[in-house]
Phi, psi and omega in degrees: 000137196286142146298173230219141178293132202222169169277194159307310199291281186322302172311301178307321187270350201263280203252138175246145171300130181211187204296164168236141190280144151283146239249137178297156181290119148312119163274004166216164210283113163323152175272161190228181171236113174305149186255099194233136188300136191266154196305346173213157192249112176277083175258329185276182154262161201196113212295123169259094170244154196252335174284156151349138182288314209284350168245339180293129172316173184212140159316113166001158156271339173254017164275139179229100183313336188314297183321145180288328206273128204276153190314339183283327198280319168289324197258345186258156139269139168257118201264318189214193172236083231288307200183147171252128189225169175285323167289292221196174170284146165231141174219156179271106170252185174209132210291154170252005172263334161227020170070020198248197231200137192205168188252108173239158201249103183253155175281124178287311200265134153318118159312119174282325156165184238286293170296353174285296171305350191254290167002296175277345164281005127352273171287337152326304185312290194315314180279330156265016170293320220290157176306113176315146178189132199303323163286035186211127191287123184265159208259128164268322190194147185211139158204166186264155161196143174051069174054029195216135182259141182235130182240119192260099199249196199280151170245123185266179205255294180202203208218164201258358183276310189290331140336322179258340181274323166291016178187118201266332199237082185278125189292171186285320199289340201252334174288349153299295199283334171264356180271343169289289197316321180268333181296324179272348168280310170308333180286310154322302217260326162317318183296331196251042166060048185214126178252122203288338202035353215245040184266099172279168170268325169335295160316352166244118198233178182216126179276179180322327174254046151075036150286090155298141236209091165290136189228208193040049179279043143323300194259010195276175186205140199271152176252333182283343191230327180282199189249096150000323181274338192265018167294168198220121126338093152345192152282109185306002197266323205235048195222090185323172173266334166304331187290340195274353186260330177271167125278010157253132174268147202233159181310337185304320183290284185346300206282318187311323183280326174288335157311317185259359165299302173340290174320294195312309194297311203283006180213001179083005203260139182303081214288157162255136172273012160167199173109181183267348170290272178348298173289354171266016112339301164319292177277009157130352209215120201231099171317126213281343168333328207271286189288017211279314181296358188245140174331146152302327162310276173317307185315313187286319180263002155303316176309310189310310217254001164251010210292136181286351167251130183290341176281335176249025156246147203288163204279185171305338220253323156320331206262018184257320170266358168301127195300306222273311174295344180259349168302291189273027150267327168309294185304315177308326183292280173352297194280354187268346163268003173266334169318334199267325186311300199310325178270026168258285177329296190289001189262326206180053172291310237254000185306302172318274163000307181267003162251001184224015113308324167286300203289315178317308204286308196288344187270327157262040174274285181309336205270308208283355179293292186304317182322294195267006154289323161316294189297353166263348161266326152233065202288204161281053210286327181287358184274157177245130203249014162332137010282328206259120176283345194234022193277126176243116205277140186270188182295310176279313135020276221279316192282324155320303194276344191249000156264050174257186167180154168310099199327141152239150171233165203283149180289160161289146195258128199250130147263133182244339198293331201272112200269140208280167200231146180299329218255330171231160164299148191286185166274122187262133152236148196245123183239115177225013177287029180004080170294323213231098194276335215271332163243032163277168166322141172311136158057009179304301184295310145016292188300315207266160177301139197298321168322309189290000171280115199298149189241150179277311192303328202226131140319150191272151194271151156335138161246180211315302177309304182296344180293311178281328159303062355035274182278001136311317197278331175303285180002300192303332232240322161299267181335338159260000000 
């Protein structure tokens, strides 16, 4: 008897973990796969495009083919290890040629041989063909070396199947922003005829800045170019029921798997990967326990879009004019553009700053312009402001500077009235001790130079000019 349909939440707690048996012994020789060396030998590394050589990417400058160390290794630092997939290791790296940070996808297994190798090179091809989209994990680059294929994408922080496994209870408003964000990379990948086949919450990732981002284009398949036969089959979990019936896949499965992803992300629900549960999923009818907690809005177009005729679900571009989808697609745009604002902003604060200081200058440039014509025309000319040319002198300023004066000292004291004698020279007395400080001048002794500074014990001798205004005035004072 099948198990009951259940959540995540619900399952987990239902089984408890317990010891693990070792696996019983095989009595016959596991199966292998033969191994033939493929027709040209990839030893260096050597870029896989699809492109024109003159649009196609080129290998790092700082691959040197001599060195044993193979191009992931010279040109990548390896920071962690993201995830083990059925292709490869996804590693988190960070490039030593421009310092930013990637997802590179390496392949576990060697080419097994000509056709093998093309195979896998496939998806590489496929994914750089695809049209660029803000929801699509972008692709930079793939090359081979030593028989081993390496793939260089965009690097998202993480994935929504680990998002529903750490939080069994997803609010509806964030089961909105990823059911718009995948709506619109399918809808892209619809407009050029191209189908994802493979649409998961595994397969969806979300970068830093809370964008879901569809990846892994392993399956996608072209409608206009590929072969109907050469399709490929999904996850039997997300997987309509027609593909197994039809052999062309069609946009309809695309809407099926997002529907049930949808479904998965908004109720927790445990999807089965086969049973009667499964097909009862399939037909239209989804236990109302699960879906009793989420709006009628979400709710209808999970049905709609889970619908058991491929003909009657609707396509991307209906479900895009649905007024409740264009209501929270509005809102998605808003926040991502104030997020986008924000990180610009914090990116090129100090650019902003020096530009809106430059425009502030430019716009009050003229007023200071008119300021200092006025003022030049009808300044102050006559005051003087030597030494500081552009120094405007205040009031205390101008009565400081104009009550300095020039130190003067006193002449020798002459008595003329007294008639000279034949016989001695008159008595000269040279009073040059400023007896009296209070009416020499401010800061006069101060100022002068110290040869002119009067000594108390021994007179200062005459200089030359008083020797001579001296001996004018005897001249005068003989002839009268």
């Amino acid at each position: 008897m099948d198990p009951p349909l259940s959540t995540k939440l619900e399952k987990r707690s239902r089984y408890t973990p317990g010891r693990r048996t070792l696996p019983r012994l095989s009595k016959t020789m596991p199966s292998f796969n033969r191994y033939s060396a493929p027709r040209e030998s990839i030893e260096k590394a050597v870029v896989v495009s699809c492109k024109p050589p003159d649009k196609a990417p080129i290998l790092s400058k700082l691959y040197n083919p001599n060195k044993k160390e193979t191009y992931f290794d010279q040109v990548f630092i390896i920071e962690k290890e993201l995830g083990v997939g059925s292709f490869g290791e996804v590693y988190q790296v960070k490039s030593r040629e421009d310092g930013r940070r990637y997802a590179v996808k390496c392949a576990l297994e060697l080419y097994r041989n000509s056709a093998d190798r093309r195979w896998k090179l496939r998806e590489a091809e496929k994914h750089e063909m695809l049209p660029p989209h803000a929801n699509l994990v972008r692709f930079y680059m793939a090359w081979e070396e030593k028989q081993r294929l390496y793939i260089q994408t965009e690097l998202c922080e993480t994935s929504l199947d680990k998002i529903a496994e750490n939080n069994h209870e997803i609010p509806e408003s964030d089961v909105w922003k990823y059911f718009i964000d995948i709506l619109l990379a399918v809808d892209h990948l619809h407009k050029h005829d191209i189908l994802h086949v493979d649409i998961k919450p595994a397969n969806i990732f979300v970068s830093s800045d809370g964008v879901c981002k569809l990846g892994d284009f392993g399956l996608i398949f072209d409608l206009n170019k590929d072969d109907p036969h050469t399709s490929e089959e999904g996850d039997s979990k997300y997987l309509a029921s027609e593909v197994l019936n039809d052999d062309r896949p069609t946009k309809a499965a695309d809407i099926f798997s997002l529907g049930i992803t949808v479904l998965e992300l908004a109720t927790d629900l445990d999807l089965p990967t086969s049973d009667q549960h499964w097909h009862t999923l399939r037909s239209g009818h989804i236990p109302t326990r699960f879906v009793e907690k989420i709006s009628p809005d979400l709710r209808d177009l999970i049905v709609s879009m889970m619908d058991p005729s491929p003909t009657k679900r609707p396509t991307t571009k209906e479900l895009l004019e649905n007024p409740f989808v264009r209501k929270h697609k509005l809102r998605r745009q808003m926040t991502l553009w104030k997020h986008e604002t924000a990180r610009c902003m914090g990116d090129n604060f100090a650019w902003i700053w020096n530009s809106f200081l430059a425009l502030l200058w430019y716009l009050f440039f003229p007023f200071v312009k008119i300021a200092t014509l006025v003022h030049t025309i009808y300044g102050h000319d006559e005051v003087q402001t030597t030494p500081y040319s552009n120094h405007v002198p205040t009031p205390a300023y101008r009565e400081r500077t104009s009550s300095k004066r020039i130190p003067t000292r006193r002449l020798p004291k002459l008595d003329l009235e007294q008639p000279l004698s034949s016989s001695m020279p008159p008595k000269l007395d040279f009073d040059l001790s400023f007896s009296n400080r209070r009416d020499s001048p401010r800061n006069s002794v101060d100022r002068a130079s110290p040869d002119l500074l009067p000594t108390p014990n021994r007179p200062r001798r005459p200089t030359a000019r008083e020797l001579r205004d001296l001996r004018t005035k005897l001249f005068e004072a003989g002839d009268n």
